[in-house]
């Protein structure tokens, strides 16, 4: 059913819980109505960092707004995916209202909006969240208190409803190599917070030479909480994609085989729609395009073999071949969340014993990159285009395509940079071009 605030029609919302189970009534309404409404092309958009349904719906409303004029003769239907993720309040979305002023104090403590988001994302953990908030506010000097903070963060994240799901925890699979616990959850909290504090200081004052005093480890504590939380959201995105959206797309193919499906995902939503490919029933070829906007997952996710380790392949290796059309990855070097914080957190979440003590330059190397920072990597035949080139008819009709979207994805301050600066008519045009929607 269309939301009264939307300006595109027909529009449906499709809600999933943390285990990937869809709202049955919403799913059935979509399956029942999509053919009756004469839909030929169905654009399915999954949000990334987000705190509530209204925020997700506002994103969809604004992103879809130019589409009817861009493709006036196309018979397009629109689906907004709603899934339980969260966004910290100091990560503003350009042009969207903000309820909390981003200040150093807000980024170090736990403001009311972020606290509420944590309570919604991790139900039943109010006591743990209260203790985390108290330590962030008080910043006690004893290292034992910082270690206690780390313990509480790990307890919060590991008690996600449904329990740990290691299958969806990483973006690479090592053949015959035992997987250890991520350093992000087992390492020394003081050392981890030190690294985050130094990285944040670099984002606040890029290019400046550090003085004699090092940042307080507590300056990185909130970032440890953020990244641990996002590790859980990253894992959840894979679950919802494979066990939820992929199955619904398969059901849609059985009910309305003539409807062409186009998957679009922002941030962790990019991971969600990519994992939906793995959840498609055998033989389903109705997905005609995938467009990733600032995808927050490994740029090696689709690789068969990694350059630095031939035993290891991407968790989605070969899945791009399930798209009957192109898989387009839009990226921007203005995305600080993926250019700096993602590789640091990914390095900490890996099973590499040498995870600590490396310099920032090494951290930003190819091994730890994200889709939304430099595009799909290690997939033979991947083509690279500028945004102008993609919009001027050069977009291939199959295979992986990297599109440098920095011409428009460029606004936003630390710590996320331009990560959420995706509401642009140019990006809507990329979605239409990828899907060959006239």
Short mmCIF file of C-alpha atoms in Angstrom, two decimals, residues 77-403:
data_model
loop_
_atom_site.label_atom_id
_atom_site.label_comp_id
_atom_site.label_asym_id
_atom_site.label_seq_id
_atom_site.Cartn_x
_atom_site.Cartn_y
_atom_site.Cartn_z
CA UNK A 77 6.43 -0.04 -9.63
CA UNK A 78 8.40 0.85 -6.51
CA UNK A 79 9.22 -1.15 -3.37
CA UNK A 80 10.81 0.27 -0.24
CA UNK A 81 12.48 -2.41 1.90
CA UNK A 82 12.27 -1.80 5.66
CA UNK A 83 14.67 -3.77 7.83
CA UNK A 84 16.02 -3.27 11.38
CA UNK A 85 19.28 -1.33 11.14
CA UNK A 86 20.45 1.81 12.93
CA UNK A 87 22.24 5.10 12.37
CA UNK A 88 24.16 7.15 14.92
CA UNK A 89 22.91 10.71 15.28
CA UNK A 90 26.24 12.31 14.25
CA UNK A 91 25.87 10.88 10.73
CA UNK A 92 23.64 13.43 9.04
CA UNK A 93 22.02 12.77 5.68
CA UNK A 94 22.49 15.83 3.45
CA UNK A 95 19.28 17.87 3.07
CA UNK A 96 17.51 15.83 5.74
CA UNK A 97 16.57 17.45 9.07
CA UNK A 98 18.80 16.77 12.05
CA UNK A 99 17.53 16.60 15.61
CA UNK A 100 20.93 16.63 17.29
CA UNK A 101 23.73 19.12 16.75
CA UNK A 102 26.96 17.34 15.88
CA UNK A 103 29.57 18.40 18.39
CA UNK A 104 32.64 16.78 19.85
CA UNK A 105 30.74 16.15 23.07
CA UNK A 106 27.85 14.49 21.23
CA UNK A 107 30.22 12.27 19.25
CA UNK A 108 31.99 11.15 22.42
CA UNK A 109 28.94 10.62 24.60
CA UNK A 110 25.68 8.81 23.97
CA UNK A 111 23.02 11.34 22.98
CA UNK A 112 19.32 10.66 23.42
CA UNK A 113 18.62 9.82 19.77
CA UNK A 114 21.45 7.28 19.53
CA UNK A 115 20.48 5.75 22.87
CA UNK A 116 16.90 5.34 21.62
CA UNK A 117 18.18 3.77 18.39
CA UNK A 118 20.28 1.27 20.36
CA UNK A 119 17.30 0.34 22.52
CA UNK A 120 15.21 -0.27 19.39
CA UNK A 121 17.95 -2.23 17.62
CA UNK A 122 18.93 -4.37 20.62
CA UNK A 123 15.67 -4.99 22.52
CA UNK A 124 15.98 -6.23 26.07
CA UNK A 125 19.43 -4.71 26.55
CA UNK A 126 18.46 -1.50 28.37
CA UNK A 127 20.71 -2.23 31.37
CA UNK A 128 23.77 -2.83 29.20
CA UNK A 129 23.06 0.32 27.18
CA UNK A 130 22.67 2.35 30.38
CA UNK A 131 26.08 1.14 31.60
CA UNK A 132 27.67 1.96 28.23
CA UNK A 133 26.14 5.45 28.32
CA UNK A 134 27.39 6.07 31.87
CA UNK A 135 30.98 5.13 30.99
CA UNK A 136 30.95 7.27 27.83
CA UNK A 137 29.72 10.25 29.85
CA UNK A 138 32.12 9.80 32.77
CA UNK A 139 35.23 8.71 30.81
CA UNK A 140 36.98 7.32 33.94
CA UNK A 141 40.80 7.34 33.70
CA UNK A 142 41.32 3.76 34.83
CA UNK A 143 42.13 1.33 32.02
CA UNK A 144 40.04 -1.29 33.79
CA UNK A 145 36.96 0.88 33.21
CA UNK A 146 37.73 1.13 29.50
CA UNK A 147 38.10 -2.64 29.35
CA UNK A 148 34.73 -2.94 31.08
CA UNK A 149 33.29 -0.67 28.40
CA UNK A 150 34.65 -3.03 25.75
CA UNK A 151 33.12 -6.01 27.51
CA UNK A 152 29.72 -4.32 27.60
CA UNK A 153 29.90 -3.44 23.91
CA UNK A 154 30.67 -7.04 23.03
CA UNK A 155 27.86 -8.29 25.22
CA UNK A 156 25.45 -5.92 23.50
CA UNK A 157 26.44 -6.93 19.98
CA UNK A 158 26.68 -10.66 20.53
CA UNK A 159 23.17 -10.79 21.96
CA UNK A 160 21.50 -9.77 18.71
CA UNK A 161 18.14 -11.61 18.44
CA UNK A 162 18.77 -14.90 16.69
CA UNK A 163 22.29 -15.27 18.05
CA UNK A 164 25.65 -15.18 16.25
CA UNK A 165 25.50 -16.02 12.56
CA UNK A 166 29.09 -16.61 11.43
CA UNK A 167 28.00 -17.49 7.90
CA UNK A 168 27.08 -13.84 7.36
CA UNK A 169 29.76 -12.25 9.50
CA UNK A 170 32.48 -11.74 6.89
CA UNK A 171 32.69 -10.94 3.21
CA UNK A 172 35.40 -13.48 2.39
CA UNK A 173 35.54 -17.25 2.76
CA UNK A 174 38.86 -19.03 3.32
CA UNK A 175 38.97 -22.60 2.08
CA UNK A 176 40.22 -24.93 4.77
CA UNK A 177 41.34 -22.10 7.06
CA UNK A 178 39.84 -22.13 10.58
CA UNK A 179 38.13 -18.85 11.52
CA UNK A 180 39.00 -17.28 14.87
CA UNK A 181 37.02 -14.71 16.82
CA UNK A 182 37.28 -11.16 15.38
CA UNK A 183 39.86 -8.98 17.08
CA UNK A 184 37.17 -6.28 17.24
CA UNK A 185 35.49 -8.43 19.90
CA UNK A 186 38.48 -10.08 21.58
CA UNK A 187 41.31 -7.56 21.38
CA UNK A 188 42.61 -5.13 23.95
CA UNK A 189 40.00 -2.36 24.29
CA UNK A 190 42.55 0.36 25.05
CA UNK A 191 44.53 -0.44 21.90
CA UNK A 192 41.38 -0.60 19.77
CA UNK A 193 40.09 2.72 21.10
CA UNK A 194 43.52 4.26 20.57
CA UNK A 195 43.39 3.35 16.88
CA UNK A 196 39.90 4.74 16.45
CA UNK A 197 40.82 7.94 18.30
CA UNK A 198 43.81 8.53 16.03
CA UNK A 199 41.74 7.86 12.90
CA UNK A 200 39.06 10.30 14.06
CA UNK A 201 41.67 12.94 14.81
CA UNK A 202 42.94 12.54 11.25
CA UNK A 203 39.44 13.07 9.87
CA UNK A 204 38.89 16.17 11.99
CA UNK A 205 42.20 17.75 10.95
CA UNK A 206 43.38 16.10 7.72
CA UNK A 207 46.96 16.72 6.76
CA UNK A 208 47.99 18.18 10.11
CA UNK A 209 51.04 16.82 11.88
CA UNK A 210 50.23 15.22 15.20
CA UNK A 211 51.59 16.89 18.31
CA UNK A 212 53.40 15.35 21.21
CA UNK A 213 50.17 14.30 22.96
CA UNK A 214 48.16 11.36 21.70
CA UNK A 215 44.34 11.35 21.74
CA UNK A 216 42.64 10.01 24.83
CA UNK A 217 41.52 6.40 24.19
CA UNK A 218 38.03 7.45 25.30
CA UNK A 219 37.95 9.66 22.18
CA UNK A 220 37.67 6.43 20.19
CA UNK A 221 35.28 4.59 22.53
CA UNK A 222 32.10 5.79 20.86
CA UNK A 223 33.58 4.73 17.52
CA UNK A 224 34.26 1.25 18.92
CA UNK A 225 30.58 1.07 19.90
CA UNK A 226 29.52 2.31 16.46
CA UNK A 227 31.66 -0.17 14.55
CA UNK A 228 30.72 -3.11 16.75
CA UNK A 229 27.07 -2.21 16.25
CA UNK A 230 27.56 -1.94 12.50
CA UNK A 231 29.28 -5.31 12.46
CA UNK A 232 25.99 -6.71 13.77
CA UNK A 233 24.01 -4.71 11.19
CA UNK A 234 26.30 -5.94 8.42
CA UNK A 235 25.68 -9.52 9.48
CA UNK A 236 21.95 -8.83 9.71
CA UNK A 237 21.88 -7.32 6.21
CA UNK A 238 23.17 -10.59 4.78
CA UNK A 239 20.56 -12.56 6.67
CA UNK A 240 17.67 -10.35 5.54
CA UNK A 241 18.90 -10.39 1.95
CA UNK A 242 19.41 -14.11 1.54
CA UNK A 243 16.68 -15.50 3.77
CA UNK A 244 14.18 -12.72 3.17
CA UNK A 245 14.35 -10.58 0.04
CA UNK A 246 15.83 -13.30 -2.19
CA UNK A 247 12.94 -15.62 -1.39
CA UNK A 248 10.33 -12.92 -1.99
CA UNK A 249 11.86 -12.09 -5.38
CA UNK A 250 11.69 -15.79 -6.16
CA UNK A 251 8.02 -15.90 -5.18
CA UNK A 252 7.38 -12.86 -7.34
CA UNK A 253 9.04 -14.58 -10.29
CA UNK A 254 6.66 -17.50 -9.87
CA UNK A 255 3.60 -15.26 -9.60
CA UNK A 256 4.54 -12.61 -12.19
CA UNK A 257 7.38 -13.93 -14.39
CA UNK A 258 7.09 -11.02 -16.80
CA UNK A 259 7.97 -8.38 -14.19
CA UNK A 260 11.57 -7.18 -14.46
CA UNK A 261 13.14 -6.63 -11.03
CA UNK A 262 15.82 -4.01 -10.34
CA UNK A 263 17.57 -4.16 -6.95
CA UNK A 264 19.02 -0.98 -5.44
CA UNK A 265 20.83 -0.79 -2.11
CA UNK A 266 22.52 1.96 -0.12
CA UNK A 267 25.31 1.21 2.39
CA UNK A 268 24.42 -2.04 4.20
CA UNK A 269 21.35 -2.14 1.97
CA UNK A 270 23.81 -2.80 -0.86
CA UNK A 271 24.97 -5.88 1.00
CA UNK A 272 21.35 -6.85 1.58
CA UNK A 273 20.35 -6.78 -2.10
CA UNK A 274 23.60 -8.52 -3.07
CA UNK A 275 22.90 -11.37 -0.65
CA UNK A 276 19.40 -11.53 -2.09
CA UNK A 277 21.05 -12.91 -5.25
CA UNK A 278 22.33 -15.84 -3.21
CA UNK A 279 18.82 -16.42 -1.90
CA UNK A 280 17.17 -16.60 -5.33
CA UNK A 281 15.63 -19.99 -6.18
CA UNK A 282 17.47 -21.90 -8.87
CA UNK A 283 16.62 -20.78 -12.39
CA UNK A 284 15.15 -17.39 -11.49
CA UNK A 285 16.34 -14.78 -14.02
CA UNK A 286 13.96 -11.91 -13.34
CA UNK A 287 16.58 -9.67 -11.67
CA UNK A 288 17.61 -7.44 -14.56
CA UNK A 289 19.94 -5.06 -12.72
CA UNK A 290 21.58 -4.36 -9.37
CA UNK A 291 22.74 -0.87 -8.40
CA UNK A 292 24.90 -0.43 -5.30
CA UNK A 293 25.08 3.08 -3.82
CA UNK A 294 28.03 3.50 -1.43
CA UNK A 295 27.96 -0.20 -0.62
CA UNK A 296 29.27 -0.91 2.89
CA UNK A 297 30.83 -4.32 2.30
CA UNK A 298 34.08 -5.70 0.96
CA UNK A 299 35.10 -4.77 -2.57
CA UNK A 300 36.20 -8.42 -2.88
CA UNK A 301 32.74 -9.84 -2.07
CA UNK A 302 32.18 -11.05 -5.66
CA UNK A 303 35.77 -12.20 -6.26
CA UNK A 304 36.59 -15.84 -6.98
CA UNK A 305 40.11 -15.49 -5.57
CA UNK A 306 41.71 -12.68 -3.61
CA UNK A 307 44.99 -11.23 -4.91
CA UNK A 308 46.69 -11.58 -1.52
CA UNK A 309 45.38 -15.08 -0.73
CA UNK A 310 44.42 -17.55 -3.50
CA UNK A 311 42.77 -19.81 -0.90
CA UNK A 312 40.19 -17.12 -0.21
CA UNK A 313 37.24 -15.98 -2.30
CA UNK A 314 34.43 -13.50 -1.86
CA UNK A 315 31.38 -14.65 0.03
CA UNK A 316 29.30 -13.76 -3.06
CA UNK A 317 31.71 -15.11 -5.64
CA UNK A 318 29.96 -15.58 -8.96
CA UNK A 319 26.60 -14.29 -7.71
CA UNK A 320 26.74 -11.33 -10.10
CA UNK A 321 26.15 -13.89 -12.85
CA UNK A 322 22.64 -14.38 -11.51
CA UNK A 323 21.76 -10.88 -12.71
CA UNK A 324 20.32 -10.84 -16.22
CA UNK A 325 21.96 -7.48 -16.77
CA UNK A 326 24.67 -5.37 -15.12
CA UNK A 327 25.72 -5.07 -11.50
CA UNK A 328 26.61 -1.40 -11.13
CA UNK A 329 28.66 -0.19 -8.17
CA UNK A 330 28.61 3.58 -7.55
CA UNK A 331 31.45 4.78 -5.33
CA UNK A 332 33.01 8.02 -4.09
CA UNK A 333 36.31 8.89 -2.45
CA UNK A 334 34.45 11.54 -0.43
CA UNK A 335 32.87 8.74 1.62
CA UNK A 336 34.89 8.93 4.85
CA UNK A 337 32.87 6.21 6.57
CA UNK A 338 34.01 3.71 3.94
CA UNK A 339 37.39 5.26 3.14
CA UNK A 340 38.75 5.33 6.69
CA UNK A 341 36.49 3.82 9.36
CA UNK A 342 35.30 0.80 7.36
CA UNK A 343 38.78 -0.56 6.54
CA UNK A 344 39.94 0.04 10.10
CA UNK A 345 36.95 -1.82 11.55
CA UNK A 346 37.24 -4.55 8.90
CA UNK A 347 40.87 -5.08 9.79
CA UNK A 348 39.85 -5.38 13.43
CA UNK A 349 37.06 -7.81 12.52
CA UNK A 350 39.41 -10.08 10.57
CA UNK A 351 41.26 -13.10 11.95
CA UNK A 352 44.68 -11.59 11.19
CA UNK A 353 46.91 -11.72 14.26
CA UNK A 354 48.81 -8.64 13.10
CA UNK A 355 45.72 -6.48 13.15
CA UNK A 356 47.06 -3.95 15.66
CA UNK A 357 50.01 -1.64 15.33
CA UNK A 358 49.87 -1.02 11.57
CA UNK A 359 50.04 2.51 10.24
CA UNK A 360 47.11 4.31 8.64
CA UNK A 361 48.58 4.01 5.16
CA UNK A 362 48.67 0.23 5.43
CA UNK A 363 45.15 0.23 6.82
CA UNK A 364 43.87 1.99 3.74
CA UNK A 365 45.45 -0.57 1.40
CA UNK A 366 43.52 -2.66 -1.06
CA UNK A 367 42.94 -5.55 1.33
CA UNK A 368 40.39 -3.74 3.48
CA UNK A 369 38.49 -1.62 0.95
CA UNK A 370 34.74 -1.21 0.64
CA UNK A 371 32.57 -1.28 -2.49
CA UNK A 372 31.46 2.30 -1.94
CA UNK A 373 35.01 3.62 -1.74
CA UNK A 374 36.67 2.11 -4.81
CA UNK A 375 34.20 -0.25 -6.48
CA UNK A 376 34.14 -3.98 -7.27
CA UNK A 377 37.62 -5.54 -7.25
CA UNK A 378 39.17 -8.81 -8.53
CA UNK A 379 36.29 -9.70 -10.83
CA UNK A 380 37.61 -10.20 -14.38
CA UNK A 381 35.95 -8.04 -17.00
CA UNK A 382 34.76 -5.35 -14.60
CA UNK A 383 34.47 -2.06 -16.45
CA UNK A 384 35.11 1.40 -15.02
CA UNK A 385 33.19 4.54 -15.99
CA UNK A 386 32.80 8.10 -14.88
CA UNK A 387 29.31 9.18 -13.90
CA UNK A 388 29.06 11.21 -17.10
CA UNK A 389 30.09 8.19 -19.14
CA UNK A 390 27.49 5.99 -17.47
CA UNK A 391 24.78 8.55 -18.22
CA UNK A 392 25.86 9.08 -21.82
CA UNK A 393 25.05 5.61 -23.05
CA UNK A 394 28.29 3.79 -22.18
CA UNK A 395 26.81 1.55 -19.47
CA UNK A 396 27.30 -2.15 -20.39
CA UNK A 397 24.32 -4.47 -20.46
CA UNK A 398 25.98 -7.18 -18.36
CA UNK A 399 28.83 -7.84 -15.95
CA UNK A 400 30.20 -5.71 -13.13
CA UNK A 401 30.56 -1.97 -13.70
CA UNK A 402 32.24 0.56 -11.41
CA UNK A 403 30.90 4.11 -11.66
#
